[in-house]
Coordinates of C-alpha atoms and ligand atoms in Angstrom, one line a residue:
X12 CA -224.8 -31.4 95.4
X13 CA -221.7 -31.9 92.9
X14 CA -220.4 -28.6 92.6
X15 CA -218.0 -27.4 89.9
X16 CA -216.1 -24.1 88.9
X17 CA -213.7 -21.9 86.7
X18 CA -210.7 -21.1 88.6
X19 CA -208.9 -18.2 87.2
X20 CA -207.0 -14.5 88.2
X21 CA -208.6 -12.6 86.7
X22 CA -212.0 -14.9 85.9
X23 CA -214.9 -12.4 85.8
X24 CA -215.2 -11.9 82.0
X25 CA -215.2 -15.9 82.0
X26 CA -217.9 -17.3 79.4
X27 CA -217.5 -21.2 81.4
X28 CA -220.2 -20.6 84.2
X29 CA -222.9 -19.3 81.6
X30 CA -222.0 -22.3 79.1
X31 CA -221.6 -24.9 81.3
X32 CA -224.7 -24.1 83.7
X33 CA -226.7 -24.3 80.2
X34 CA -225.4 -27.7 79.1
X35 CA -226.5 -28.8 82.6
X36 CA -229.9 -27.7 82.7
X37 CA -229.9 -29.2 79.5
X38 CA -228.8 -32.4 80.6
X39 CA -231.7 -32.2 83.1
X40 CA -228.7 -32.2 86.1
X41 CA -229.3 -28.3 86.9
X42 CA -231.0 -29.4 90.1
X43 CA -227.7 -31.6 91.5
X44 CA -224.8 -29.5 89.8
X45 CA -223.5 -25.8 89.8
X46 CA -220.9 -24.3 88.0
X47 CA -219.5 -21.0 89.4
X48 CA -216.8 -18.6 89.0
X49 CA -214.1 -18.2 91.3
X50 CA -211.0 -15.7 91.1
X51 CA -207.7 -17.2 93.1
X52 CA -204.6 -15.4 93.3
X53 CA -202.2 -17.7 92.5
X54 CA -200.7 -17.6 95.9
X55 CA -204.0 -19.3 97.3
X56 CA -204.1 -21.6 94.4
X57 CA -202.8 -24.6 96.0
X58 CA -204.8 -24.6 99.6
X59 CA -207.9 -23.5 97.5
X60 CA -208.2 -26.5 95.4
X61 CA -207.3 -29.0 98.0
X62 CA -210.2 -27.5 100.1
X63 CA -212.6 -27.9 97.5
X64 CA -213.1 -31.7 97.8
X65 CA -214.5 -30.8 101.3
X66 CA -216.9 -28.6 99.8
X67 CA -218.9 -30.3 97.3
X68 CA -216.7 -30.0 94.4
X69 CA -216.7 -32.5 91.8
X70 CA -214.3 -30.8 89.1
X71 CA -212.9 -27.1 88.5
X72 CA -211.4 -26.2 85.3
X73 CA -208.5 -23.6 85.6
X74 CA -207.5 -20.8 83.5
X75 CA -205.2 -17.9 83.2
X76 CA -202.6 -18.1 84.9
X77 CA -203.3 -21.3 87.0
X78 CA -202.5 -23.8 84.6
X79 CA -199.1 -24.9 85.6
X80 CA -200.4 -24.9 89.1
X81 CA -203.1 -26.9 88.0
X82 CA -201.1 -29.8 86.7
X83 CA -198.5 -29.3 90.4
X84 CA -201.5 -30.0 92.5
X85 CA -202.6 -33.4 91.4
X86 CA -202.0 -36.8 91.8
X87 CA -202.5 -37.9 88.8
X88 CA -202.5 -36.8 85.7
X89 CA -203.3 -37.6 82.0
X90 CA -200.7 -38.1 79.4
X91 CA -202.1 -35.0 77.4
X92 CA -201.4 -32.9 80.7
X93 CA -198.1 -34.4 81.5
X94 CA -196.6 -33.7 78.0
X95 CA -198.0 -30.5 77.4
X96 CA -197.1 -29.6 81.2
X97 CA -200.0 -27.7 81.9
X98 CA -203.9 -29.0 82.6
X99 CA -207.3 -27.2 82.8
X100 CA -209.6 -29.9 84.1
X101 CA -209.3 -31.2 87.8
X102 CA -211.3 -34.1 89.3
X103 CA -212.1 -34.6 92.6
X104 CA -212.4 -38.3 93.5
X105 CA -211.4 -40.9 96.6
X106 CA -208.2 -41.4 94.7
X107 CA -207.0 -37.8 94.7
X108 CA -207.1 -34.9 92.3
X109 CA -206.7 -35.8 88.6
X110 CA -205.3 -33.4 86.2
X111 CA -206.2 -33.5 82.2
X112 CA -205.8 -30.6 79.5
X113 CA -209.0 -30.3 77.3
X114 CA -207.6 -27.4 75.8
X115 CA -205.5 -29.6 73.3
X116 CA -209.1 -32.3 72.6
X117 CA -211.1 -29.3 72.3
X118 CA -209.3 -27.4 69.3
X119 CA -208.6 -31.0 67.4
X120 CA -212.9 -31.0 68.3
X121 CA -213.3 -27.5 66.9
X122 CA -211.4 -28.4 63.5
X123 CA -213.9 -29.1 60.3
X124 CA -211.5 -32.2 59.7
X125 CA -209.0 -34.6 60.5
X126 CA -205.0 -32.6 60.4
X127 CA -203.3 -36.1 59.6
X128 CA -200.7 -35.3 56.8
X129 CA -201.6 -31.4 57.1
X130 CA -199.6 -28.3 57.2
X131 CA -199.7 -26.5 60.5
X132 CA -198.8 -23.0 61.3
X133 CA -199.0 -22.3 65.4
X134 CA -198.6 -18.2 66.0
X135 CA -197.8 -18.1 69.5
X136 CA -195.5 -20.4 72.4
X137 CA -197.5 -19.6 75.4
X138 CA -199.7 -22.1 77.5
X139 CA -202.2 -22.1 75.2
X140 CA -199.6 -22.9 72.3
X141 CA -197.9 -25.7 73.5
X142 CA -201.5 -27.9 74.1
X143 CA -202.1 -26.8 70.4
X144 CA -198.7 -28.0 68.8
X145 CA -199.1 -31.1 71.1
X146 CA -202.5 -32.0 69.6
X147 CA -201.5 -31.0 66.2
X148 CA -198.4 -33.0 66.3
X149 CA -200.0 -36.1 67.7
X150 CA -202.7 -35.8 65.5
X151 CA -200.1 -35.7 62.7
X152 CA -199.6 -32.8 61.4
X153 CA -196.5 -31.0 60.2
X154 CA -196.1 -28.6 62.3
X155 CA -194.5 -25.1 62.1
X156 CA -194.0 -23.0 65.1
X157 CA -193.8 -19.1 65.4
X158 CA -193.4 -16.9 68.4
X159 CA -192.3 -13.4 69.3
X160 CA -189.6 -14.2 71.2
X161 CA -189.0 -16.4 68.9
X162 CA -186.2 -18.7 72.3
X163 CA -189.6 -19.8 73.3
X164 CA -190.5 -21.3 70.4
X165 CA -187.2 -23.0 70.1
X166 CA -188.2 -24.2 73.9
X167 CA -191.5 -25.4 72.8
X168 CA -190.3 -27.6 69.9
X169 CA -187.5 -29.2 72.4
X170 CA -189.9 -29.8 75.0
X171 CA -192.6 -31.5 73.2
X172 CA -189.9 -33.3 71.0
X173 CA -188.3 -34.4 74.8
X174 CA -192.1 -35.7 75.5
X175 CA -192.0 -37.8 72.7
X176 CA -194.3 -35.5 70.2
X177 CA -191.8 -35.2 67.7
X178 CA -190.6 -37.1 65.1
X179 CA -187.4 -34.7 64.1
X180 CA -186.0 -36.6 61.7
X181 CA -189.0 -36.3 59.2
X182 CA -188.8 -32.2 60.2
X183 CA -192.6 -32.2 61.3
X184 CA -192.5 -30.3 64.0
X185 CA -190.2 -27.1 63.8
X186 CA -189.7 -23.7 65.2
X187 CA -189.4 -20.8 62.4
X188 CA -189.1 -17.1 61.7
X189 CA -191.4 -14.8 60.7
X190 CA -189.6 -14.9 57.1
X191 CA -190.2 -18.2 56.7
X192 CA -193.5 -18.2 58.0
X193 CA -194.4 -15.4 55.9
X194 CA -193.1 -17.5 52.8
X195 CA -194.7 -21.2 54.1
X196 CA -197.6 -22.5 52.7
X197 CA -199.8 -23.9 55.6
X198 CA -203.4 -25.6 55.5
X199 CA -203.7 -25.0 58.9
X200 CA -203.0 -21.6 60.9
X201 CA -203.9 -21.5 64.5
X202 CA -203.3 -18.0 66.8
X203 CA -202.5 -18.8 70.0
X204 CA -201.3 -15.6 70.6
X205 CA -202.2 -12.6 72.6
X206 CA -202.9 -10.6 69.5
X207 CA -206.8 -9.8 68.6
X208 CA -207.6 -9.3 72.4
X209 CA -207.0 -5.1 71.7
X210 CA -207.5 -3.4 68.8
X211 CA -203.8 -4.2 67.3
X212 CA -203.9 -4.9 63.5
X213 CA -203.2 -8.3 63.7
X214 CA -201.2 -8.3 60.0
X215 CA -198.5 -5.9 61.6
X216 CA -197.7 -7.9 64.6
X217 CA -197.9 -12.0 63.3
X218 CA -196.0 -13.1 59.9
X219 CA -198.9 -13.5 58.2
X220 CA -199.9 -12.3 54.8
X221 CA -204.3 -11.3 54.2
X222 CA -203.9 -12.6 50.8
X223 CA -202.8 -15.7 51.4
X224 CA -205.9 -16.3 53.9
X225 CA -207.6 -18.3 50.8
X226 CA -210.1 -21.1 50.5
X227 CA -207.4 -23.6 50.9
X228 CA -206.9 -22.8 54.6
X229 CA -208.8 -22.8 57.7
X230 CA -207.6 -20.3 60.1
X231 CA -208.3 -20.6 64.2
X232 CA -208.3 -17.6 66.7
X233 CA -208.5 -18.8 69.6
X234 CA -208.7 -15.2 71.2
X235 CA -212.0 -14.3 71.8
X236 CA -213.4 -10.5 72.3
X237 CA -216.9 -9.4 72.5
X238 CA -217.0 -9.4 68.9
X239 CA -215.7 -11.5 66.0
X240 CA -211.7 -11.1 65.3
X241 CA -210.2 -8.9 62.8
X242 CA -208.1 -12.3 61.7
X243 CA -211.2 -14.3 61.8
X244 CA -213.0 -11.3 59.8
X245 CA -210.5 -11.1 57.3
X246 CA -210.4 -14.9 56.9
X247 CA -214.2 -15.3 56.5
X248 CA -214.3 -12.6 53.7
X249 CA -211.2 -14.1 51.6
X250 CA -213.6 -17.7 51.8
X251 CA -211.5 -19.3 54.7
X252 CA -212.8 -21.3 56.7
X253 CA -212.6 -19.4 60.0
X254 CA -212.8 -21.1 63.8
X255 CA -213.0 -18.5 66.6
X256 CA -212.2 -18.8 70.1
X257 CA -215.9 -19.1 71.4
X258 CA -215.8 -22.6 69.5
X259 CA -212.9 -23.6 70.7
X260 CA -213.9 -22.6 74.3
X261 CA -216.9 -24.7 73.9
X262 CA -215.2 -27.7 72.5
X263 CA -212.6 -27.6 75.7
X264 CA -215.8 -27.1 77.9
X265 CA -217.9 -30.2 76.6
X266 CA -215.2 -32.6 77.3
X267 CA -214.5 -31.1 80.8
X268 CA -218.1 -31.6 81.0
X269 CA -218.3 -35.2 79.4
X270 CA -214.8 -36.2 82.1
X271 CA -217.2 -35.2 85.4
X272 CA -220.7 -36.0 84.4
X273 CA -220.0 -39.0 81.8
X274 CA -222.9 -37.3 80.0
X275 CA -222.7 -36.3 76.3
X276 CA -223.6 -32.3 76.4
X277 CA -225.7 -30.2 74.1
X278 CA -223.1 -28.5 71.8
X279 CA -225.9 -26.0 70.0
X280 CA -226.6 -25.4 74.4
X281 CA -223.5 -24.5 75.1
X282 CA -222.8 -22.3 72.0
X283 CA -225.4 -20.2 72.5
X284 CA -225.1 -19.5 76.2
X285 CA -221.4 -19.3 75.2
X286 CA -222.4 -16.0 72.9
X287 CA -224.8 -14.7 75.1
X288 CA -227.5 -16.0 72.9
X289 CA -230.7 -16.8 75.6
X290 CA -232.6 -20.0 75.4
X291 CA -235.2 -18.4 73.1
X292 CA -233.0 -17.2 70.8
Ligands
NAP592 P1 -199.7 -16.8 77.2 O1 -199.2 -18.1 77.7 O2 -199.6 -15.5 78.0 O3 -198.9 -16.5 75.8 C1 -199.1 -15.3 75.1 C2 -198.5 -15.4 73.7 O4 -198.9 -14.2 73.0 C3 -197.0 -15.5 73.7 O5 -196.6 -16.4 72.6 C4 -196.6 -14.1 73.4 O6 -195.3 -14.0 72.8 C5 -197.7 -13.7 72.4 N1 -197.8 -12.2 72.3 C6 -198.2 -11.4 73.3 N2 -198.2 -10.1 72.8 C7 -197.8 -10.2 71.5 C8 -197.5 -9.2 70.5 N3 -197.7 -7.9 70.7 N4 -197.1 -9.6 69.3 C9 -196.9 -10.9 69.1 N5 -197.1 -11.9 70.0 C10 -197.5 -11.5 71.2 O7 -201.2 -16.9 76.8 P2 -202.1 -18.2 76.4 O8 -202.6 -18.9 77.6 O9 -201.3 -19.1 75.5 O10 -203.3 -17.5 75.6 C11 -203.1 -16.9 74.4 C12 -204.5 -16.4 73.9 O11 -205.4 -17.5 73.6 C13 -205.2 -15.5 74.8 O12 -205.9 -14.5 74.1 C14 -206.2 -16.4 75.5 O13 -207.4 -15.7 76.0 C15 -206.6 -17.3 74.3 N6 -207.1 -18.7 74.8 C16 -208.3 -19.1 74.3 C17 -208.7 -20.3 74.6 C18 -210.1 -20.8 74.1 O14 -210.6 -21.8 74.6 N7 -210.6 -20.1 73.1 C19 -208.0 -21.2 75.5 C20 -206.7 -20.7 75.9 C21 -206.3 -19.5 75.5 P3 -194.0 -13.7 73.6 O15 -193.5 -15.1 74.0 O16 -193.0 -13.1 72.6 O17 -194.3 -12.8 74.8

């Protein structure tokens, strides 16, 4: 049995064991592989995932608010991981535990096309932020970053630019205010904050303007509710193109998928158990 799980405090609402547990019946390997959820407080995180090697485990990924653990644990780790100081993909093998971060392949995956040359807007400077600025950047975009508080985006933009992300000179990758944010012109915006989980408006708490959300741009949320986003909403009904969280989830998930099985899943598979959507339909 190769057994694989979600890690994750807490990881109950998690979509991962219904999506993935598709794509492998799918793959015809539901009769060899699992996929469970399991909740670890973070002070078991460490003895938990070096026990699971004993115990059939192939792979876990790792969410909220293990990832930093995640990338302490291994032994090795992928470039992706190292930079972006964070993973969500651990693979068991003779050589150790290896660490990667799909999280930053999966939203570049999720994007209708390539972000070389594009203008990039990332709302947010949390976990979640720093794999998107490090894929953006590396996939060469220019790269504008907002947060909050906005220290930690100043932290972000030095960390990355320390991991060899940045290219400062040319200014494409930058921390900025909400003014200037406001007053940018971005192809690209990506949320990677916690706004659009609650019923916030998201236009009063991010520097962004509804009627600016035009056909030009495509928009990401990569919250996900039970329900589509009031940002994703309002950028499908002023013609954005709109990616939502549930895509970008799936995207992360495939390649976690593809890294333990070496098997090329079922996207349409895991979408649909992803949304709750039955085999049938
Ligand atoms: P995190 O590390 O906790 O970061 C949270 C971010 O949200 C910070 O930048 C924080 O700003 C900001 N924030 C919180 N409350 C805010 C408010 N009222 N107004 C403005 N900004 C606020 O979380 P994360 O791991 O990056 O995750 C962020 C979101 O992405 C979550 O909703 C998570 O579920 C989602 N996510 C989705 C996927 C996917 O596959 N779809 C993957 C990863 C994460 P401060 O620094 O100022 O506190």
């Amino acid at each position: 049995m190769n057994r694989l799980a979600v890690l994750g405090h807490p990881v109950s609402h998690s979509r991962s064991p219904a999506m993935q547990t598709a794509a492998l019946d799918a793959l015809g390997l539901g009769s060899e592989w699992t996929y469970e959820a399991i909740d670890v407080e973070p002070d078991r995180f460490d003895a938990c995932v070096r026990e699971l090697p004993g115990e059939e485990f192939a792979g876990v990924n790792v969410t909220i608010p293990h990832k930093e653990a995640a990338l302490a644990v291994a032994d090795q780790a992928s470039r992706a991981a190292q930079e972006i100081g964070a993973a969500n993909t651990l693979s068991f093998a003779a050589g150790g535990i290896r660490a990667e971060n799909t999280d930053a392949t999966g939203l570049l995956a999720s994007l209708p096309g390539p972000v070389e040359g594009r203008t990039a807007l990332v709302l947010g400077a949390g976990g979640s932020a720093r794999a998107a600025v490090w894929a953006l950047a590396g996939a060469g975009a220019s790269v504008s970053v907002w947060n909050r508080t906005g220290t930690r985006a100043d932290d972000l933009v030095r960390d990355l630019a320390v991991a060899g992300r940045d290219t400062p000179a040319e200014g494409l990758l930058a921390p900025v205010s909400g003014d200037q944010a406001r007053a940018g012109s971005y192809e690209l915006i990506v949320n990677c904050t916690a706004i659009g989980m609650g019923d916030e408006d998201p236009f009063e708490h991010l520097p962004l303007d509804p009627e600016r959300l035009d056909a030009e741009i495509v928009l990401v949320d990569l919250v996900y509710a039970g329900s589509e986003s009031r940002l994703v909403t309002e950028a499908r009904s002023r013609s954005a193109k709109a990616v939502d969280g549930l895509e970008v989830l799936v995207r992360q998930g495939a390649e976690s998928l593809r890294i333990w099985t070496g098997m090329e899943p079922d996207l349409d598979v895991m979408r649909d158990a992803a949304r709750g959507k039955s085999p049938d339909g």
